[in-house]
Amino acid sequence: MNAQEKLSELKEKGIPVYSFSRLGSFYNCEYEYFNTYVEQKKGIENVYTLIGSEIHDNMEKFYGGEGDRESFKNNYENKLIELEMLGVKFPNDKIGDSYKSDVRHFISNFTPIEKKMIQEQLIVFEIADGIWMQGYIDSIIPSDKGKPFVDVIDWKTSSKFSGKKLDEAGKQLLMYKVGLESTTPYKVDKVMWCMVKYVNVCWKQKNGKIKEKMSNRSKWVKEIRKQLEKDMYSLQLEDFEIELLLDQAIDENNLDCLPKVVQEKYWLEDCFVEYEITNEKVDEFKKYVIETVQEIESKDRKNEDEWKSIELNKYNSFYCSTLCGHRKSCKFYKNFLEENADGFTKKEQRDGFNLENLFG
């Protein structure tokens, strides 16, 4: 029985099958989970998930031989036009311009992976007694270790992770490992994200070691300006000439206007971030799933008051204002905005903290 058949069988029997995003919805806000999975309200998409889906779809077409870089570019630009027409916006223009430029740079410059690849692989597995999970793995490629090892790649269009958020996001990669190993004869060697918005800027230091700097794609020259200044001063150029050339390089986001000796020192590599796999992390992931599912299933589905909203303040309400699928109908968020309408700055109001933008 393949994964799709197993999923259909479980649904026919009325057995819930949890995805990582479904558990994440409950983790972020119980009330959002209630609206989406108990009340079955459709909700609304946000700009990040819609663009993320577009990138995933085009990566699948590219590696599946159904699309090329040019069609990728055209599809992306058409999606941006469509979202603009539908009024699906970024929190503000500055964020939107940076995000769109980062993705454009990726589409034009990413290096294709020259390995056999399985894409959008559905996995359905029992992680504990009676607890079933499902997920789609973006890409599976052969590991350099050889059979039976494979590596897992997740195309990620979000901002980079650190600290607690790194481990929260890493749980999804661990799910792929656990699911793949429990349903196939393969073993997962590495799990990683391809961070679409970022690039590794590389150069060789005087001691021969390679240095890398993870930078936003649309600002990578700006982010290494100090290093470039050192290189330019070593050529004994005039201060004003250095400033003019660096300003031009930053504006064009490439090194084409700089001396060849400087250009040849640097190169760009796609940004793959590996998430370290340990037995402890795998156990923590399984515990997270089991405890979250148990908490969900212990709640009274008929009692709306049991499902709590995220604790709101103006510093943590980005999720509610931008990402939540029920942001235009949530009674908790509406009350929060009404109670704090006079306390937001003009910038905060402009970035989505006013009632007219949200409920108009």
mmCIF file of C-alpha atoms in Angstrom, residues 29-346:
data_model
loop_
_atom_site.group_PDB
_atom_site.id
_atom_site.type_symbol
_atom_site.label_atom_id
_atom_site.label_comp_id
_atom_site.label_asym_id
_atom_site.label_seq_id
_atom_site.Cartn_x
_atom_site.Cartn_y
_atom_site.Cartn_z
ATOM 1 C CA CYS A 29 -2.624 29.856 18.534
ATOM 2 C CA GLU A 30 -5.227 27.376 19.763
ATOM 3 C CA TYR A 31 -8.055 29.610 18.588
ATOM 4 C CA GLU A 32 -6.706 29.635 15.035
ATOM 5 C CA TYR A 33 -6.562 25.837 15.177
ATOM 6 C CA PHE A 34 -10.161 25.737 16.406
ATOM 7 C CA ASN A 35 -11.353 27.881 13.517
ATOM 8 C CA THR A 36 -9.395 25.970 10.874
ATOM 9 C CA TYR A 37 -9.598 22.333 11.960
ATOM 10 C CA VAL A 38 -12.634 22.143 14.249
ATOM 11 C CA GLU A 39 -14.984 24.691 12.681
ATOM 12 C CA GLN A 40 -13.517 23.957 9.226
ATOM 13 C CA LYS A 41 -13.418 27.636 8.285
ATOM 14 C CA LYS A 42 -11.354 28.238 5.165
ATOM 15 C CA GLY A 43 -9.620 31.428 6.252
ATOM 16 C CA ILE A 44 -7.494 33.603 3.979
ATOM 17 C CA GLU A 45 -4.005 33.155 2.596
ATOM 18 C CA ASN A 46 -1.109 35.520 3.256
ATOM 19 C CA VAL A 47 1.462 36.896 0.865
ATOM 20 C CA TYR A 48 4.274 34.726 2.229
ATOM 21 C CA THR A 49 2.509 31.377 1.830
ATOM 22 C CA LEU A 50 1.248 32.295 -1.637
ATOM 23 C CA ILE A 51 4.679 33.305 -2.906
ATOM 24 C CA GLY A 52 6.258 30.351 -1.122
ATOM 25 C CA SER A 53 3.876 27.991 -2.927
ATOM 26 C CA GLU A 54 4.741 29.626 -6.239
ATOM 27 C CA ILE A 55 8.460 29.093 -5.630
ATOM 28 C CA HIS A 56 7.910 25.449 -4.622
ATOM 29 C CA ASP A 57 5.755 24.784 -7.694
ATOM 30 C CA ASN A 58 8.360 26.254 -10.024
ATOM 31 C CA MET A 59 11.249 24.406 -8.400
ATOM 32 C CA GLU A 60 9.279 21.184 -8.909
ATOM 33 C CA LYS A 61 8.717 22.051 -12.587
ATOM 34 C CA PHE A 62 12.357 23.057 -13.071
ATOM 35 C CA TYR A 63 13.795 19.834 -11.672
ATOM 36 C CA GLY A 64 11.021 17.770 -13.240
ATOM 37 C CA GLY A 65 11.973 19.013 -16.707
ATOM 38 C CA GLU A 66 8.667 20.843 -17.192
ATOM 39 C CA GLY A 67 10.079 24.357 -16.863
ATOM 40 C CA ASP A 68 13.232 26.401 -17.234
ATOM 41 C CA ARG A 69 14.699 29.511 -15.656
ATOM 42 C CA GLU A 70 12.869 31.839 -18.039
ATOM 43 C CA SER A 71 9.452 30.331 -17.339
ATOM 44 C CA PHE A 72 10.289 30.452 -13.616
ATOM 45 C CA LYS A 73 10.943 34.203 -13.916
ATOM 46 C CA ASN A 74 7.748 34.807 -15.876
ATOM 47 C CA ASN A 75 5.590 32.775 -13.494
ATOM 48 C CA TYR A 76 7.013 34.619 -10.501
ATOM 49 C CA GLU A 77 6.424 38.068 -11.982
ATOM 50 C CA ASN A 78 2.894 37.089 -13.017
ATOM 51 C CA LYS A 79 2.186 35.895 -9.483
ATOM 52 C CA LEU A 80 3.344 39.243 -8.072
ATOM 53 C CA ILE A 81 1.018 41.067 -10.462
ATOM 54 C CA GLU A 82 -1.840 38.770 -9.497
ATOM 55 C CA LEU A 83 -1.293 39.347 -5.772
ATOM 56 C CA GLU A 84 -1.124 43.100 -6.311
ATOM 57 C CA MET A 85 -4.432 43.026 -8.173
ATOM 58 C CA LEU A 86 -6.013 40.943 -5.405
ATOM 59 C CA GLY A 87 -4.759 43.336 -2.738
ATOM 60 C CA VAL A 88 -2.589 40.688 -1.059
ATOM 61 C CA LYS A 89 0.249 42.784 0.326
ATOM 62 C CA PHE A 90 3.414 42.663 2.392
ATOM 63 C CA PRO A 91 3.395 44.410 5.788
ATOM 64 C CA ASN A 92 4.952 47.444 4.087
ATOM 65 C CA ASP A 93 6.611 48.426 0.802
ATOM 66 C CA LYS A 94 10.163 48.252 2.142
ATOM 67 C CA ILE A 95 9.746 44.655 3.311
ATOM 68 C CA GLY A 96 7.999 43.740 0.077
ATOM 69 C CA ASP A 97 10.618 45.301 -2.203
ATOM 70 C CA SER A 98 13.448 43.526 -0.380
ATOM 71 C CA TYR A 99 11.666 40.155 -0.405
ATOM 72 C CA LYS A 100 10.773 40.369 -4.110
ATOM 73 C CA SER A 101 14.323 41.392 -5.059
ATOM 74 C CA ASP A 102 15.861 38.555 -3.033
ATOM 75 C CA VAL A 103 13.713 35.992 -4.820
ATOM 76 C CA ARG A 104 14.412 37.538 -8.233
ATOM 77 C CA HIS A 105 18.140 37.198 -7.588
ATOM 78 C CA PHE A 106 17.674 33.546 -6.608
ATOM 79 C CA ILE A 107 15.722 32.704 -9.763
ATOM 80 C CA SER A 108 18.327 34.351 -11.992
ATOM 81 C CA ASN A 109 21.401 32.958 -10.229
ATOM 82 C CA PHE A 110 20.765 29.662 -8.398
ATOM 83 C CA THR A 111 23.003 26.762 -9.412
ATOM 84 C CA PRO A 112 21.006 23.658 -10.431
ATOM 85 C CA ILE A 113 21.652 20.554 -8.350
ATOM 86 C CA GLU A 114 23.255 17.968 -10.626
ATOM 87 C CA LYS A 115 21.887 14.910 -8.866
ATOM 88 C CA LYS A 116 18.951 12.614 -9.379
ATOM 89 C CA MET A 117 16.066 14.022 -7.351
ATOM 90 C CA ILE A 118 12.728 12.831 -5.998
ATOM 91 C CA GLN A 119 10.328 15.716 -5.420
ATOM 92 C CA GLU A 120 7.192 16.278 -3.352
ATOM 93 C CA GLN A 121 7.353 12.803 -1.821
ATOM 94 C CA LEU A 122 4.303 12.072 0.318
ATOM 95 C CA ILE A 123 5.000 10.259 3.587
ATOM 96 C CA VAL A 124 2.321 8.848 5.901
ATOM 97 C CA PHE A 125 3.503 7.163 9.074
ATOM 98 C CA GLU A 126 2.553 6.255 12.622
ATOM 99 C CA ILE A 127 4.840 8.110 14.996
ATOM 100 C CA ALA A 128 3.317 6.620 18.165
ATOM 101 C CA ASP A 129 0.468 4.286 18.976
ATOM 102 C CA GLY A 130 -2.549 5.692 17.127
ATOM 103 C CA ILE A 131 -0.870 8.986 16.169
ATOM 104 C CA TRP A 132 -0.442 9.377 12.417
ATOM 105 C CA MET A 133 1.419 12.062 10.512
ATOM 106 C CA GLN A 134 1.697 13.104 6.892
ATOM 107 C CA GLY A 135 3.947 15.439 4.971
ATOM 108 C CA TYR A 136 5.426 16.209 1.571
ATOM 109 C CA ILE A 137 9.209 16.238 1.309
ATOM 110 C CA ASP A 138 10.346 18.913 -1.137
ATOM 111 C CA SER A 139 13.419 17.092 -2.425
ATOM 112 C CA ILE A 140 15.310 13.877 -1.757
ATOM 113 C CA ILE A 141 18.742 13.368 -3.320
ATOM 114 C CA PRO A 142 21.384 10.632 -3.009
ATOM 115 C CA SER A 143 23.875 11.185 -0.187
ATOM 116 C CA ASP A 144 27.597 11.317 -0.861
ATOM 117 C CA LYS A 145 27.813 8.352 1.548
ATOM 118 C CA GLY A 146 26.115 6.132 -1.029
ATOM 119 C CA LYS A 147 23.253 3.676 -0.593
ATOM 120 C CA PRO A 148 21.115 3.421 1.469
ATOM 121 C CA PHE A 149 21.713 7.048 2.536
ATOM 122 C CA VAL A 150 19.860 10.080 1.186
ATOM 123 C CA ASP A 151 19.753 13.809 1.930
ATOM 124 C CA VAL A 152 16.610 15.881 2.374
ATOM 125 C CA ILE A 153 16.276 19.460 1.078
ATOM 126 C CA ASP A 154 13.487 21.862 2.012
ATOM 127 C CA TRP A 155 13.116 25.014 -0.103
ATOM 128 C CA LYS A 156 12.665 27.820 2.416
ATOM 129 C CA THR A 157 11.480 31.308 1.482
ATOM 130 C CA SER A 158 11.336 32.631 5.049
ATOM 131 C CA SER A 159 13.951 34.666 6.892
ATOM 132 C CA LYS A 160 16.886 32.840 8.435
ATOM 133 C CA PHE A 161 16.507 31.076 11.775
ATOM 134 C CA SER A 162 18.452 31.314 14.999
ATOM 135 C CA GLY A 163 18.104 30.184 18.590
ATOM 136 C CA LYS A 164 14.715 28.807 19.556
ATOM 137 C CA LYS A 165 13.236 29.394 16.101
ATOM 138 C CA LEU A 166 15.971 27.250 14.544
ATOM 139 C CA ASP A 167 14.962 24.219 16.605
ATOM 140 C CA GLU A 168 11.254 24.886 16.071
ATOM 141 C CA ALA A 169 11.771 24.903 12.298
ATOM 142 C CA GLY A 170 14.149 21.953 12.541
ATOM 143 C CA LYS A 171 11.353 19.737 13.843
ATOM 144 C CA GLN A 172 9.873 19.677 10.358
ATOM 145 C CA LEU A 173 13.112 18.330 8.903
ATOM 146 C CA LEU A 174 13.259 15.731 11.669
ATOM 147 C CA MET A 175 9.719 14.698 10.764
ATOM 148 C CA TYR A 176 10.901 13.994 7.229
ATOM 149 C CA LYS A 177 13.749 11.871 8.564
ATOM 150 C CA VAL A 178 11.551 9.858 10.931
ATOM 151 C CA GLY A 179 8.824 9.416 8.327
ATOM 152 C CA LEU A 180 11.160 8.424 5.504
ATOM 153 C CA GLU A 181 13.109 5.948 7.599
ATOM 154 C CA SER A 182 9.950 4.338 9.004
ATOM 155 C CA THR A 183 8.329 3.801 5.598
ATOM 156 C CA THR A 184 11.275 3.078 3.265
ATOM 157 C CA PRO A 185 14.580 1.161 3.408
ATOM 158 C CA TYR A 186 16.519 4.419 3.155
ATOM 159 C CA LYS A 187 18.471 6.215 5.882
ATOM 160 C CA VAL A 188 18.661 9.987 6.071
ATOM 161 C CA ASP A 189 22.205 11.330 6.297
ATOM 162 C CA LYS A 190 21.592 15.102 6.143
ATOM 163 C CA VAL A 191 18.580 17.380 6.391
ATOM 164 C CA MET A 192 18.891 20.959 5.191
ATOM 165 C CA TRP A 193 17.152 24.091 4.027
ATOM 166 C CA CYS A 194 17.921 25.895 0.802
ATOM 167 C CA MET A 195 17.413 29.463 2.012
ATOM 168 C CA VAL A 196 16.019 31.078 -1.123
ATOM 169 C CA LYS A 197 16.367 34.708 0.028
ATOM 170 C CA TYR A 198 20.030 34.310 0.975
ATOM 171 C CA VAL A 199 23.366 33.657 -0.663
ATOM 172 C CA ASN A 200 26.780 32.739 0.727
ATOM 173 C CA VAL A 201 29.362 35.347 -0.275
ATOM 174 C CA CYS A 202 32.744 33.595 -0.355
ATOM 175 C CA TRP A 203 36.319 34.803 -0.552
ATOM 176 C CA LYS A 204 39.791 33.504 0.259
ATOM 177 C CA GLN A 205 41.631 35.149 3.147
ATOM 178 C CA LYS A 206 45.370 35.805 3.326
ATOM 179 C CA ASN A 207 45.860 32.667 5.422
ATOM 180 C CA GLY A 208 44.310 30.607 2.620
ATOM 181 C CA LYS A 209 41.091 29.848 4.478
ATOM 182 C CA ILE A 210 37.732 30.401 2.807
ATOM 183 C CA LYS A 211 35.416 32.853 4.531
ATOM 184 C CA GLU A 212 31.646 32.821 3.982
ATOM 185 C CA LYS A 213 29.046 35.442 4.808
ATOM 186 C CA MET A 214 25.342 34.637 4.625
ATOM 187 C CA SER A 215 23.724 37.692 3.044
ATOM 188 C CA ASN A 216 20.390 38.799 1.657
ATOM 189 C CA ARG A 217 20.648 38.245 -2.079
ATOM 190 C CA SER A 218 19.497 41.728 -3.037
ATOM 191 C CA LYS A 219 21.994 43.387 -0.657
ATOM 192 C CA TRP A 220 25.010 41.081 -0.758
ATOM 193 C CA VAL A 221 27.430 43.739 -2.027
ATOM 194 C CA LYS A 222 26.273 46.242 0.588
ATOM 195 C CA GLU A 223 26.778 43.661 3.320
ATOM 196 C CA ILE A 224 30.458 43.146 2.444
ATOM 197 C CA ARG A 225 31.270 46.814 1.848
ATOM 198 C CA LYS A 226 33.863 46.993 4.637
ATOM 199 C CA GLN A 227 35.735 44.008 3.210
ATOM 200 C CA LEU A 228 35.607 45.525 -0.268
ATOM 201 C CA GLU A 229 36.962 48.814 1.085
ATOM 202 C CA LYS A 230 40.022 46.988 2.444
ATOM 203 C CA ASP A 231 40.637 45.416 -0.953
ATOM 204 C CA MET A 232 40.239 48.728 -2.748
ATOM 205 C CA TYR A 233 42.533 50.633 -0.367
ATOM 206 C CA SER A 234 45.206 47.981 -0.900
ATOM 207 C CA LEU A 235 45.240 49.016 -4.556
ATOM 208 C CA GLN A 236 46.158 52.548 -3.451
ATOM 209 C CA LEU A 237 43.192 54.186 -5.126
ATOM 210 C CA GLU A 238 41.997 57.643 -4.170
ATOM 211 C CA ASP A 239 39.358 57.867 -1.441
ATOM 212 C CA PHE A 240 36.784 59.567 -3.639
ATOM 213 C CA GLU A 241 37.247 56.952 -6.398
ATOM 214 C CA ILE A 242 36.789 54.107 -3.927
ATOM 215 C CA GLU A 243 33.604 55.665 -2.591
ATOM 216 C CA LEU A 244 32.161 56.235 -6.060
ATOM 217 C CA LEU A 245 32.942 52.710 -7.232
ATOM 218 C CA LEU A 246 31.573 51.076 -4.079
ATOM 219 C CA ASP A 247 28.396 53.148 -4.235
ATOM 220 C CA GLN A 248 27.920 52.025 -7.835
ATOM 221 C CA ALA A 249 28.593 48.369 -6.953
ATOM 222 C CA ILE A 250 26.052 48.514 -4.132
ATOM 223 C CA ASP A 251 23.467 50.194 -6.348
ATOM 224 C CA GLU A 252 23.933 47.538 -9.072
ATOM 225 C CA ASN A 253 24.402 44.713 -6.526
ATOM 226 C CA ASN A 254 27.370 43.262 -8.380
ATOM 227 C CA LEU A 255 31.117 43.832 -8.631
ATOM 228 C CA ASP A 256 31.290 44.464 -12.373
ATOM 229 C CA CYS A 257 32.474 48.063 -11.957
ATOM 230 C CA LEU A 258 35.324 47.169 -9.564
ATOM 231 C CA PRO A 259 38.902 46.303 -10.604
ATOM 232 C CA LYS A 260 39.274 42.739 -11.947
ATOM 233 C CA VAL A 261 41.609 41.773 -9.116
ATOM 234 C CA VAL A 262 38.816 42.539 -6.642
ATOM 235 C CA GLN A 263 36.071 40.911 -8.717
ATOM 236 C CA GLU A 264 38.026 37.665 -9.019
ATOM 237 C CA LYS A 265 38.458 37.352 -5.267
ATOM 238 C CA TYR A 266 34.737 36.789 -4.571
ATOM 239 C CA TRP A 267 32.154 34.246 -5.616
ATOM 240 C CA LEU A 268 28.586 33.368 -4.638
ATOM 241 C CA GLU A 269 27.169 30.031 -3.571
ATOM 242 C CA ASP A 270 23.573 29.058 -2.916
ATOM 243 C CA CYS A 271 22.775 29.068 0.771
ATOM 244 C CA PHE A 272 22.193 25.576 2.158
ATOM 245 C CA VAL A 273 21.824 25.387 5.929
ATOM 246 C CA GLU A 274 22.173 21.932 7.424
ATOM 247 C CA TYR A 275 20.250 21.117 10.583
ATOM 248 C CA GLU A 276 22.184 18.872 12.916
ATOM 249 C CA ILE A 277 20.522 15.518 13.597
ATOM 250 C CA THR A 278 20.962 14.008 17.062
ATOM 251 C CA ASN A 279 19.104 11.250 18.870
ATOM 252 C CA GLU A 280 18.148 13.787 21.524
ATOM 253 C CA LYS A 281 16.555 16.094 18.952
ATOM 254 C CA VAL A 282 14.649 13.216 17.355
ATOM 255 C CA ASP A 283 13.310 12.209 20.775
ATOM 256 C CA GLU A 284 12.316 15.826 21.499
ATOM 257 C CA PHE A 285 10.486 15.984 18.171
ATOM 258 C CA LYS A 286 8.535 12.807 18.919
ATOM 259 C CA LYS A 287 7.686 14.103 22.385
ATOM 260 C CA TYR A 288 6.487 17.405 20.890
ATOM 261 C CA VAL A 289 4.167 15.582 18.472
ATOM 262 C CA ILE A 290 2.744 13.204 21.066
ATOM 263 C CA GLU A 291 2.142 15.879 23.708
ATOM 264 C CA THR A 292 0.646 18.338 21.210
ATOM 265 C CA VAL A 293 -1.732 15.734 19.783
ATOM 266 C CA GLN A 294 -2.746 14.634 23.266
ATOM 267 C CA GLU A 295 -3.483 18.239 24.236
ATOM 268 C CA ILE A 296 -5.523 18.807 21.065
ATOM 269 C CA GLU A 297 -7.560 15.652 21.557
ATOM 270 C CA SER A 298 -8.203 16.413 25.233
ATOM 271 C CA LYS A 299 -10.092 19.608 24.364
ATOM 272 C CA ASP A 300 -13.853 19.846 24.030
ATOM 273 C CA ARG A 301 -14.473 20.470 20.324
ATOM 274 C CA LYS A 302 -17.895 21.932 21.090
ATOM 275 C CA ASN A 303 -16.660 24.470 23.645
ATOM 276 C CA GLU A 304 -15.067 27.433 21.882
ATOM 277 C CA ASP A 305 -13.908 28.909 25.196
ATOM 278 C CA GLU A 306 -11.441 26.044 25.708
ATOM 279 C CA TRP A 307 -9.383 27.178 22.731
ATOM 280 C CA LYS A 308 -7.160 30.051 23.836
ATOM 281 C CA SER A 309 -5.798 32.872 21.720
ATOM 282 C CA ILE A 310 -2.123 33.726 21.597
ATOM 283 C CA GLU A 311 -1.242 36.252 24.309
ATOM 284 C CA LEU A 312 -1.234 39.517 22.417
ATOM 285 C CA ASN A 313 0.853 42.636 22.717
ATOM 286 C CA LYS A 314 2.073 45.044 20.081
ATOM 287 C CA TYR A 315 5.485 43.362 19.954
ATOM 288 C CA ASN A 316 4.279 39.838 19.168
ATOM 289 C CA SER A 317 1.212 40.519 17.048
ATOM 290 C CA PHE A 318 2.937 40.161 13.644
ATOM 291 C CA TYR A 319 1.611 36.622 13.392
ATOM 292 C CA CYS A 320 -1.934 37.843 13.997
ATOM 293 C CA SER A 321 -1.704 40.842 11.670
ATOM 294 C CA THR A 322 -0.006 39.077 8.754
ATOM 295 C CA LEU A 323 0.096 35.275 8.942
ATOM 296 C CA CYS A 324 -3.057 34.043 10.664
ATOM 297 C CA GLY A 325 -5.680 32.760 8.240
ATOM 298 C CA HIS A 326 -8.468 34.232 10.359
ATOM 299 C CA ARG A 327 -6.924 37.647 10.972
ATOM 300 C CA LYS A 328 -9.919 39.498 9.510
ATOM 301 C CA SER A 329 -12.495 37.715 11.658
ATOM 302 C CA CYS A 330 -10.695 36.830 14.915
ATOM 303 C CA LYS A 331 -12.575 38.331 17.858
ATOM 304 C CA PHE A 332 -9.447 38.350 20.037
ATOM 305 C CA TYR A 333 -7.384 40.294 17.521
ATOM 306 C CA LYS A 334 -10.230 42.695 16.810
ATOM 307 C CA ASN A 335 -10.588 43.442 20.542
ATOM 308 C CA PHE A 336 -6.829 43.861 20.850
ATOM 309 C CA LEU A 337 -6.779 46.454 18.071
ATOM 310 C CA GLU A 338 -9.753 48.335 19.500
ATOM 311 C CA GLU A 339 -8.210 48.459 22.972
ATOM 312 C CA ASN A 340 -4.853 49.682 21.662
ATOM 313 C CA ALA A 341 -5.910 51.903 18.761
ATOM 314 C CA ASP A 342 -4.571 55.029 20.483
ATOM 315 C CA GLY A 343 -1.315 53.420 21.544
ATOM 316 C CA PHE A 344 0.150 52.550 18.128
ATOM 317 C CA THR A 345 2.625 54.835 16.415
ATOM 318 C CA LYS A 346 2.017 56.076 12.906
#
